């Protein structure tokens, strides 16, 4: 059995979060397929993530001059073998704190753009929103997908769950739960 180290990054500020509940089910399904799966979950909300100041010093150094919790997150990203990002859609994009983390990947972008990429790892994105049309998810999906890509992670699966307007909707929505289970089974099979 292959040991898989999954890193889950969650962005919702809600206590009864739909995206977090959906991600827990995704992980539970993965664990059925691979009992050797270990999971580290990071809620970005209590962490210090300052915005990128666009100093561009990272163009040469490939390192950020800002000292905060981003470096800890990046260490976990580097050691994980699978990465799952769970987020609500806020105004057609990622919530502010997640977007701040994404923008702080400018050092990784410079490395990536010079072709200094490592072996690709697999990633998944789980998004929830009130609306249920494709365009609602495009912004957040592309932002997160590019964050994963510059960090050497290929987005294998994106699960979008609409009609998640209030708290705790996901745990009552059997269709959404089936969608998550199906996506997790496919993710585990590849
Ligand atoms: C500030 C804010 C902005 C939002 N923007 C959108 C949006 O642009 N489109 C949409 O369909 N839902 C939007 N929503 C609804 C959330 O995406 C939805 O409730 C989601 O299920 C929340 O996920 P969570 O329970 O994991 O926090 C917004 C909610 C908030 C609080």
PDB file of N, CA and C and ligand atoms in Angstrom, residues 12-14 16-20 87-93 128-132 136 161 164-168, ligand 1:
ATOM      1  N   UNK A  12     -12.767  28.598   4.368  1.00  0.00           N
ATOM      2  CA  UNK A  12     -14.039  29.120   4.879  1.00  0.00           C
ATOM      3  C   UNK A  12     -13.895  29.646   6.294  1.00  0.00           C
ATOM      4  N   UNK A  13     -14.581  30.744   6.581  1.00  0.00           N
ATOM      5  CA  UNK A  13     -14.570  31.311   7.945  1.00  0.00           C
ATOM      6  C   UNK A  13     -15.749  30.788   8.771  1.00  0.00           C
ATOM      7  N   UNK A  14     -16.613  30.001   8.130  1.00  0.00           N
ATOM      8  CA  UNK A  14     -17.799  29.498   8.835  1.00  0.00           C
ATOM      9  C   UNK A  14     -17.483  28.331   9.757  1.00  0.00           C
ATOM     10  N   UNK A  16     -19.931  26.080  10.474  1.00  0.00           N
ATOM     11  CA  UNK A  16     -20.667  24.982   9.828  1.00  0.00           C
ATOM     12  C   UNK A  16     -20.471  25.100   8.313  1.00  0.00           C
ATOM     13  N   UNK A  17     -19.245  24.986   7.903  1.00  0.00           N
ATOM     14  CA  UNK A  17     -18.890  25.276   6.510  1.00  0.00           C
ATOM     15  C   UNK A  17     -19.253  24.150   5.545  1.00  0.00           C
ATOM     16  N   UNK A  18     -19.806  24.551   4.405  1.00  0.00           N
ATOM     17  CA  UNK A  18     -20.133  23.567   3.363  1.00  0.00           C
ATOM     18  C   UNK A  18     -18.869  23.016   2.707  1.00  0.00           C
ATOM     19  N   UNK A  19     -17.937  23.907   2.396  1.00  0.00           N
ATOM     20  CA  UNK A  19     -16.724  23.440   1.697  1.00  0.00           C
ATOM     21  C   UNK A  19     -15.882  22.540   2.605  1.00  0.00           C
ATOM     22  N   UNK A  20     -15.878  22.836   3.903  1.00  0.00           N
ATOM     23  CA  UNK A  20     -15.110  21.977   4.823  1.00  0.00           C
ATOM     24  C   UNK A  20     -15.806  20.621   4.970  1.00  0.00           C
ATOM     25  N   UNK A  87     -12.708  25.736  -0.660  1.00  0.00           N
ATOM     26  CA  UNK A  87     -12.996  27.170  -0.501  1.00  0.00           C
ATOM     27  C   UNK A  87     -14.404  27.528  -0.941  1.00  0.00           C
ATOM     28  N   UNK A  88     -15.002  28.530  -0.284  1.00  0.00           N
ATOM     29  CA  UNK A  88     -16.221  29.114  -0.847  1.00  0.00           C
ATOM     30  C   UNK A  88     -15.849  30.072  -1.979  1.00  0.00           C
ATOM     31  N   UNK A  89     -16.806  30.368  -2.842  1.00  0.00           N
ATOM     32  CA  UNK A  89     -16.625  31.415  -3.850  1.00  0.00           C
ATOM     33  C   UNK A  89     -17.104  32.727  -3.216  1.00  0.00           C
ATOM     34  N   UNK A  90     -16.245  33.731  -3.239  1.00  0.00           N
ATOM     35  CA  UNK A  90     -16.616  35.067  -2.758  1.00  0.00           C
ATOM     36  C   UNK A  90     -16.488  36.038  -3.928  1.00  0.00           C
ATOM     37  N   UNK A  91     -17.585  36.656  -4.303  1.00  0.00           N
ATOM     38  CA  UNK A  91     -17.587  37.630  -5.407  1.00  0.00           C
ATOM     39  C   UNK A  91     -16.830  37.089  -6.625  1.00  0.00           C
ATOM     40  N   UNK A  92     -17.209  35.879  -7.008  1.00  0.00           N
ATOM     41  CA  UNK A  92     -16.706  35.213  -8.219  1.00  0.00           C
ATOM     42  C   UNK A  92     -15.237  34.788  -8.134  1.00  0.00           C
ATOM     43  N   UNK A  93     -14.637  34.889  -6.965  1.00  0.00           N
ATOM     44  CA  UNK A  93     -13.231  34.500  -6.841  1.00  0.00           C
ATOM     45  C   UNK A  93     -12.967  33.825  -5.510  1.00  0.00           C
ATOM     46  N   UNK A 128     -17.551  25.758  -3.087  1.00  0.00           N
ATOM     47  CA  UNK A 128     -18.995  25.885  -2.847  1.00  0.00           C
ATOM     48  C   UNK A 128     -19.423  27.317  -3.128  1.00  0.00           C
ATOM     49  N   UNK A 129     -20.681  27.455  -3.565  1.00  0.00           N
ATOM     50  CA  UNK A 129     -21.220  28.788  -3.861  1.00  0.00           C
ATOM     51  C   UNK A 129     -22.737  28.749  -3.750  1.00  0.00           C
ATOM     52  N   UNK A 130     -23.329  29.926  -3.739  1.00  0.00           N
ATOM     53  CA  UNK A 130     -24.787  30.006  -3.708  1.00  0.00           C
ATOM     54  C   UNK A 130     -25.361  29.712  -5.107  1.00  0.00           C
ATOM     55  N   UNK A 131     -24.794  30.324  -6.111  1.00  0.00           N
ATOM     56  CA  UNK A 131     -25.273  30.111  -7.478  1.00  0.00           C
ATOM     57  C   UNK A 131     -24.828  28.731  -7.957  1.00  0.00           C
ATOM     58  N   UNK A 132     -25.501  28.276  -9.008  1.00  0.00           N
ATOM     59  CA  UNK A 132     -25.190  26.919  -9.476  1.00  0.00           C
ATOM     60  C   UNK A 132     -24.907  26.901 -10.972  1.00  0.00           C
ATOM     61  N   UNK A 136     -19.892  30.885 -12.208  1.00  0.00           N
ATOM     62  CA  UNK A 136     -19.671  31.276 -10.799  1.00  0.00           C
ATOM     63  C   UNK A 136     -18.320  30.774 -10.290  1.00  0.00           C
ATOM     64  N   UNK A 161     -19.834  22.849  -6.107  1.00  0.00           N
ATOM     65  CA  UNK A 161     -21.126  22.584  -5.480  1.00  0.00           C
ATOM     66  C   UNK A 161     -21.896  23.897  -5.345  1.00  0.00           C
ATOM     67  N   UNK A 164     -25.352  26.260  -2.215  1.00  0.00           N
ATOM     68  CA  UNK A 164     -24.862  26.097  -0.823  1.00  0.00           C
ATOM     69  C   UNK A 164     -24.945  27.462  -0.133  1.00  0.00           C
ATOM     70  N   UNK A 165     -26.162  28.046  -0.125  1.00  0.00           N
ATOM     71  CA  UNK A 165     -26.270  29.447   0.308  1.00  0.00           C
ATOM     72  C   UNK A 165     -26.095  29.665   1.814  1.00  0.00           C
ATOM     73  N   UNK A 166     -26.569  28.743   2.637  1.00  0.00           N
ATOM     74  CA  UNK A 166     -26.494  28.942   4.090  1.00  0.00           C
ATOM     75  C   UNK A 166     -25.477  28.003   4.718  1.00  0.00           C
ATOM     76  N   UNK A 167     -25.440  27.999   6.059  1.00  0.00           N
ATOM     77  CA  UNK A 167     -24.557  27.050   6.750  1.00  0.00           C
ATOM     78  C   UNK A 167     -25.164  25.655   6.679  1.00  0.00           C
ATOM     79  N   UNK A 168     -24.308  24.650   6.737  1.00  0.00           N
ATOM     80  CA  UNK A 168     -24.763  23.253   6.870  1.00  0.00           C
ATOM     81  C   UNK A 168     -25.666  22.734   5.763  1.00  0.00           C
TER      82      UNK A 168
HETATM   83  C1  LIG B   1     -18.621  37.682   1.088  1.00  0.00           C
HETATM   84  C2  LIG B   1     -19.356  36.613   0.343  1.00  0.00           C
HETATM   85  C3  LIG B   1     -19.330  36.617  -1.033  1.00  0.00           C
HETATM   86  C4  LIG B   1     -19.992  35.612  -1.750  1.00  0.00           C
HETATM   87  N1  LIG B   1     -19.953  35.650  -3.109  1.00  0.00           N
HETATM   88  C5  LIG B   1     -20.620  34.712  -3.810  1.00  0.00           C
HETATM   89  C6  LIG B   1     -20.616  34.724  -5.239  1.00  0.00           C
HETATM   90  O1  LIG B   1     -19.994  35.576  -5.876  1.00  0.00           O
HETATM   91  N2  LIG B   1     -21.341  33.781  -5.895  1.00  0.00           N
HETATM   92  C7  LIG B   1     -22.037  32.817  -5.225  1.00  0.00           C
HETATM   93  O2  LIG B   1     -22.679  32.004  -5.866  1.00  0.00           O
HETATM   94  N3  LIG B   1     -22.014  32.743  -3.869  1.00  0.00           N
HETATM   95  C8  LIG B   1     -21.339  33.659  -3.145  1.00  0.00           C
HETATM   96  N4  LIG B   1     -21.318  33.603  -1.785  1.00  0.00           N
HETATM   97  C9  LIG B   1     -21.948  32.446  -1.097  1.00  0.00           C
HETATM   98  C10 LIG B   1     -20.918  31.423  -0.649  1.00  0.00           C
HETATM   99  O3  LIG B   1     -20.034  31.077  -1.675  1.00  0.00           O
HETATM  100  C11 LIG B   1     -21.641  30.129  -0.199  1.00  0.00           C
HETATM  101  O4  LIG B   1     -22.477  30.400   0.899  1.00  0.00           O
HETATM  102  C12 LIG B   1     -20.672  29.008   0.139  1.00  0.00           C
HETATM  103  O5  LIG B   1     -21.393  27.795   0.297  1.00  0.00           O
HETATM  104  C13 LIG B   1     -19.930  29.277   1.427  1.00  0.00           C
HETATM  105  O6  LIG B   1     -19.073  28.185   1.672  1.00  0.00           O
HETATM  106  P1  LIG B   1     -18.715  27.775   3.154  1.00  0.00           P
HETATM  107  O7  LIG B   1     -19.995  27.338   3.818  1.00  0.00           O
HETATM  108  O8  LIG B   1     -17.719  26.690   3.038  1.00  0.00           O
HETATM  109  O9  LIG B   1     -18.146  29.008   3.806  1.00  0.00           O
HETATM  110  C14 LIG B   1     -20.697  34.601  -1.055  1.00  0.00           C
HETATM  111  C15 LIG B   1     -20.709  34.607   0.354  1.00  0.00           C
HETATM  112  C16 LIG B   1     -20.061  35.598   1.045  1.00  0.00           C
HETATM  113  C17 LIG B   1     -20.101  35.590   2.556  1.00  0.00           C
END
